[in-house]
Amino acid sequence: MIVAPETRDLVELARRLEQWLSSRLPGATNIRVTDLAYPRGAGQSHETVLFDASWNHGRRAHTQGCVVRIKPRSFTVFPDTLFEEQYRVMKRLAEGGEVRVARPLWFEEDAAILGNPFFVMEKKQGRVPVSIPPYAREGWLRDASPEQRRTLWRSAVEQLAAIQRVPVAELGFLKGPAGAEQGLAQEWDKYVRFTEWLEEVAPQPVLRDALELLRAQWPAHDPEGLVWGDARIGNMMFDHDFNVVAVMDWEQPSLGGALHDLAWFCTLAETMHGPNSTYGAHLEGMGSREETIALWEALCGKSAAGLEWYELFTHFKMTCTGIRLGHLRGQPMMDEPTMRKRLRVA
């Protein structure tokens, strides 16, 4: 199922990309863009299109699998688009080699070409545990053996921990506003502003109550670190040996601290495939919350003390996103009692 926020004429897109590539590939001839397709079951927030490019340079023929990612126009899920920032994060990670990501190739600021700025990255080959339909209900991961799932889980946690080995001093372009430049203060500021943004449409008493609760229980442990932003196996690509090929979807990075991604990963694992899964489909072989925490701590050398607060904050973040998607689709995704139960507010 194609879940892109918007789609376009792929023949026309191919023509425009061919013209654009001629400026990015000086001296190239016979430039062709073929096999355009939208990914299925993933990619709800950005228009993302897969394609293959080929060209000649002198007597040599070249081919490159590509992905174009276009900045959202009207379907904006987050108040901070951070479009150039996600490209710069991926570029730094590709160059540093700590984390497996698709290599960014080109960034284009001129909105006249495709209607908004965009960037192109290499196309990786592999399989993604998609959300639509839920991977725990059907598909290749559901059909895998417990041993294969165990390999996948370990490889995923290894990459999650590898993110915490990236020096934050090299990512100064991700700093937040004055007074909330990094650490928990940055992520907190982002979601306070998210709440205010949602209130431009309608009051959000549940979110306000949840912020008050979270503030009253403010954690003492705030280790530094890069935030991926949507840390889950559904944003990872795996090869046929069940090892991570690429960590994807860097649209909400920050310097908010090490525990945000771990909390998000554990929360989504429980929701999607844990023993008490929302979908009622437990996947044997996937590591438990306790195993994930222990492996993550061992691999990155950071403590997960106080993770429970960050997991509650994760539910808050997801609720903000759910409310925004409801606004965009014209249909509420959760009622107030459900939100209060989820956020543990009376």
Short mmCIF file of C-alpha atoms in Angstrom, two decimals, residues 36-250:
data_model
loop_
_atom_site.label_atom_id
_atom_site.label_comp_id
_atom_site.label_asym_id
_atom_site.label_seq_id
_atom_site.Cartn_x
_atom_site.Cartn_y
_atom_site.Cartn_z
CA LEU A 36 10.27 5.22 -10.41
CA ALA A 37 8.12 3.91 -7.57
CA TYR A 38 6.75 4.93 -4.20
CA PRO A 39 7.75 2.71 -1.26
CA ARG A 40 4.90 0.62 0.10
CA GLY A 41 3.74 0.53 3.70
CA ALA A 42 6.08 3.31 4.87
CA GLY A 43 6.85 6.98 4.24
CA GLN A 44 3.78 8.83 5.53
CA SER A 45 5.40 12.17 6.36
CA HIS A 46 7.60 12.90 3.32
CA GLU A 47 7.05 12.23 -0.37
CA THR A 48 9.75 9.66 -1.12
CA VAL A 49 10.30 8.12 -4.56
CA LEU A 50 12.70 5.34 -5.57
CA PHE A 51 14.38 5.45 -8.98
CA ASP A 52 17.38 4.29 -10.99
CA ALA A 53 19.68 6.70 -12.81
CA SER A 54 22.03 5.83 -15.66
CA TRP A 55 24.40 7.92 -17.74
CA ASN A 56 27.55 7.81 -19.84
CA HIS A 57 30.73 9.65 -19.06
CA GLY A 58 33.07 9.35 -21.97
CA ARG A 59 33.11 5.67 -22.85
CA ARG A 60 32.08 4.52 -19.40
CA ALA A 61 28.49 3.65 -18.48
CA HIS A 62 27.31 4.45 -14.94
CA THR A 63 24.26 3.38 -12.95
CA GLN A 64 23.07 4.49 -9.52
CA GLY A 65 20.07 3.40 -7.50
CA CYS A 66 18.57 6.53 -5.94
CA VAL A 67 15.88 7.81 -3.61
CA VAL A 68 14.51 11.35 -3.82
CA ARG A 69 13.01 12.80 -0.65
CA ILE A 70 10.95 15.97 -1.07
CA LYS A 71 10.28 18.52 1.66
CA PRO A 72 6.58 18.48 2.68
CA ARG A 73 4.38 21.28 1.40
CA SER A 74 1.01 21.18 3.17
CA PHE A 75 1.15 17.78 4.91
CA THR A 76 3.48 18.90 7.70
CA VAL A 77 3.43 16.56 10.67
CA PHE A 78 5.93 18.46 12.84
CA PRO A 79 6.32 22.18 13.60
CA ASP A 80 10.06 21.87 12.91
CA THR A 81 10.65 20.40 9.44
CA LEU A 82 14.45 20.11 9.92
CA PHE A 83 14.76 19.12 6.27
CA GLU A 84 18.31 20.32 5.62
CA GLU A 85 19.34 19.07 9.07
CA GLN A 86 18.31 15.49 8.30
CA TYR A 87 20.44 15.59 5.14
CA ARG A 88 23.43 16.94 7.08
CA VAL A 89 23.04 14.31 9.82
CA MET A 90 22.96 11.51 7.25
CA LYS A 91 25.98 12.98 5.47
CA ARG A 92 27.95 13.09 8.73
CA LEU A 93 26.96 9.52 9.62
CA ALA A 94 27.81 8.21 6.16
CA GLU A 95 31.22 9.87 6.31
CA GLY A 96 31.95 8.77 9.89
CA GLY A 97 30.84 5.18 9.43
CA GLU A 98 29.50 4.70 12.96
CA VAL A 99 25.94 4.08 11.78
CA ARG A 100 24.72 2.36 8.60
CA VAL A 101 22.81 4.91 6.54
CA ALA A 102 22.07 5.54 2.89
CA ARG A 103 24.76 7.82 1.46
CA PRO A 104 23.39 11.29 0.63
CA LEU A 105 24.29 12.34 -2.90
CA TRP A 106 22.88 15.81 -3.61
CA PHE A 107 20.81 18.51 -1.90
CA GLU A 108 18.69 20.94 -3.93
CA GLU A 109 17.35 24.16 -2.41
CA ASP A 110 15.54 25.44 -5.52
CA ALA A 111 11.83 24.78 -4.95
CA ALA A 112 11.01 25.52 -8.59
CA ILE A 113 12.33 22.16 -9.79
CA LEU A 114 9.98 19.79 -7.92
CA GLY A 115 7.77 22.23 -6.03
CA ASN A 116 9.88 22.18 -2.86
CA PRO A 117 13.51 21.57 -1.88
CA PHE A 118 14.62 17.94 -2.09
CA PHE A 119 17.61 15.69 -1.68
CA VAL A 120 18.76 12.50 -3.36
CA MET A 121 20.46 9.61 -1.58
CA GLU A 122 21.63 6.18 -2.66
CA LYS A 123 19.07 3.39 -2.79
CA LYS A 124 19.89 0.50 -0.46
CA GLN A 125 18.70 -3.04 -1.13
CA GLY A 126 16.86 -4.87 1.62
CA ARG A 127 13.58 -5.42 3.44
CA VAL A 128 11.72 -3.15 5.85
CA PRO A 129 9.28 -4.28 8.60
CA VAL A 130 6.46 -2.00 7.47
CA SER A 131 3.69 -0.58 9.65
CA ILE A 132 0.92 -0.90 7.05
CA PRO A 133 0.01 -3.73 7.28
CA PRO A 134 1.65 -4.28 10.69
CA TYR A 135 4.76 -6.42 10.32
CA ALA A 136 3.82 -8.54 13.35
CA ARG A 137 0.59 -9.65 11.66
CA GLU A 138 1.85 -10.54 8.21
CA GLY A 139 4.91 -10.44 6.03
CA TRP A 140 8.50 -11.63 6.01
CA LEU A 141 9.25 -10.90 9.69
CA ARG A 142 6.09 -12.65 10.83
CA ASP A 143 7.14 -15.67 8.74
CA ALA A 144 10.73 -15.70 10.04
CA SER A 145 12.03 -18.14 12.64
CA PRO A 146 12.66 -17.06 16.26
CA GLU A 147 16.41 -17.40 15.59
CA GLN A 148 16.22 -15.08 12.59
CA ARG A 149 14.21 -12.55 14.59
CA ARG A 150 16.83 -12.73 17.33
CA THR A 151 19.51 -11.81 14.82
CA LEU A 152 17.40 -8.90 13.58
CA TRP A 153 16.75 -7.62 17.09
CA ARG A 154 20.42 -7.73 18.06
CA SER A 155 21.51 -6.01 14.85
CA ALA A 156 18.89 -3.29 15.41
CA VAL A 157 20.02 -2.62 18.99
CA GLU A 158 23.65 -2.55 17.83
CA GLN A 159 22.80 0.29 15.45
CA LEU A 160 20.70 2.05 18.10
CA ALA A 161 23.73 1.98 20.41
CA ALA A 162 26.09 3.04 17.60
CA ILE A 163 24.18 6.31 17.29
CA GLN A 164 25.33 7.13 20.82
CA ARG A 165 28.96 6.83 19.77
CA VAL A 166 28.66 9.80 17.41
CA PRO A 167 30.32 12.85 19.06
CA VAL A 168 27.69 15.53 19.64
CA ALA A 169 30.44 18.16 19.34
CA GLU A 170 30.46 17.45 15.59
CA LEU A 171 26.73 18.14 15.23
CA GLY A 172 26.48 21.75 16.31
CA PHE A 173 24.05 22.51 13.48
CA LEU A 174 21.42 20.55 15.44
CA LYS A 175 21.44 22.89 18.44
CA GLY A 176 18.09 24.24 19.57
CA PRO A 177 17.18 27.81 20.54
CA ALA A 178 18.87 29.75 23.33
CA GLY A 179 18.17 28.13 26.68
CA ALA A 180 17.35 24.80 25.04
CA GLU A 181 20.36 24.16 22.86
CA GLN A 182 20.82 20.48 23.71
CA GLY A 183 20.04 17.77 26.23
CA LEU A 184 16.57 17.16 27.60
CA ALA A 185 15.87 20.90 27.51
CA GLN A 186 15.98 20.80 23.69
CA GLU A 187 13.52 17.92 23.32
CA TRP A 188 11.27 19.43 26.00
CA ASP A 189 11.22 22.79 24.24
CA LYS A 190 10.40 21.09 20.93
CA TYR A 191 7.31 19.38 22.35
CA VAL A 192 6.11 22.35 24.38
CA ARG A 193 6.12 24.24 21.08
CA PHE A 194 4.42 21.28 19.40
CA THR A 195 1.64 21.54 21.99
CA GLU A 196 1.28 25.27 21.34
CA TRP A 197 1.13 24.57 17.61
CA LEU A 198 -1.68 22.06 18.12
CA GLU A 199 -3.54 24.59 20.27
CA GLU A 200 -3.76 26.89 17.27
CA VAL A 201 -6.42 24.44 16.06
CA ALA A 202 -8.07 23.50 19.38
CA PRO A 203 -7.34 23.55 23.15
CA GLN A 204 -5.26 20.60 24.40
CA PRO A 205 -6.10 20.14 28.10
CA VAL A 206 -4.81 16.55 28.15
CA LEU A 207 -1.43 17.56 26.78
CA ARG A 208 -1.21 20.43 29.27
CA ASP A 209 -1.97 18.09 32.16
CA ALA A 210 0.62 15.62 30.86
CA LEU A 211 3.28 18.31 30.60
CA GLU A 212 2.58 19.30 34.19
CA LEU A 213 2.93 15.68 35.31
CA LEU A 214 6.17 15.18 33.39
CA ARG A 215 7.61 18.42 34.72
CA ALA A 216 6.82 17.39 38.30
CA GLN A 217 8.71 14.11 37.79
CA TRP A 218 11.69 15.61 35.94
CA PRO A 219 14.49 13.01 35.67
CA ALA A 220 17.88 13.44 37.26
CA HIS A 221 19.65 11.41 34.55
CA ASP A 222 20.15 13.23 31.23
CA PRO A 223 23.12 11.73 29.33
CA GLU A 224 24.17 13.59 26.21
CA GLY A 225 23.66 12.08 22.78
CA LEU A 226 22.26 12.36 19.28
CA VAL A 227 18.52 11.77 18.88
CA TRP A 228 17.47 9.84 15.76
CA GLY A 229 13.85 10.77 16.42
CA ASP A 230 11.83 7.75 15.24
CA ALA A 231 13.82 4.84 16.61
CA ARG A 232 12.13 1.59 15.60
CA ILE A 233 12.79 -1.43 13.44
CA GLY A 234 10.17 -0.11 11.01
CA ASN A 235 12.70 2.58 10.11
CA MET A 236 15.49 0.10 9.46
CA MET A 237 16.26 -1.93 6.36
CA PHE A 238 17.54 -5.49 6.73
CA ASP A 239 19.32 -7.91 4.42
CA HIS A 240 18.33 -11.55 3.93
CA ASP A 241 20.58 -12.54 6.82
CA PHE A 242 18.46 -10.26 9.06
CA ASN A 243 21.22 -7.71 9.64
CA VAL A 244 20.70 -3.94 9.37
CA VAL A 245 21.52 -2.46 5.98
CA ALA A 246 20.41 1.11 6.73
CA VAL A 247 18.98 3.24 9.54
CA MET A 248 16.39 5.50 7.89
CA ASP A 249 14.06 8.44 8.48
CA TRP A 250 16.15 11.10 10.21
#
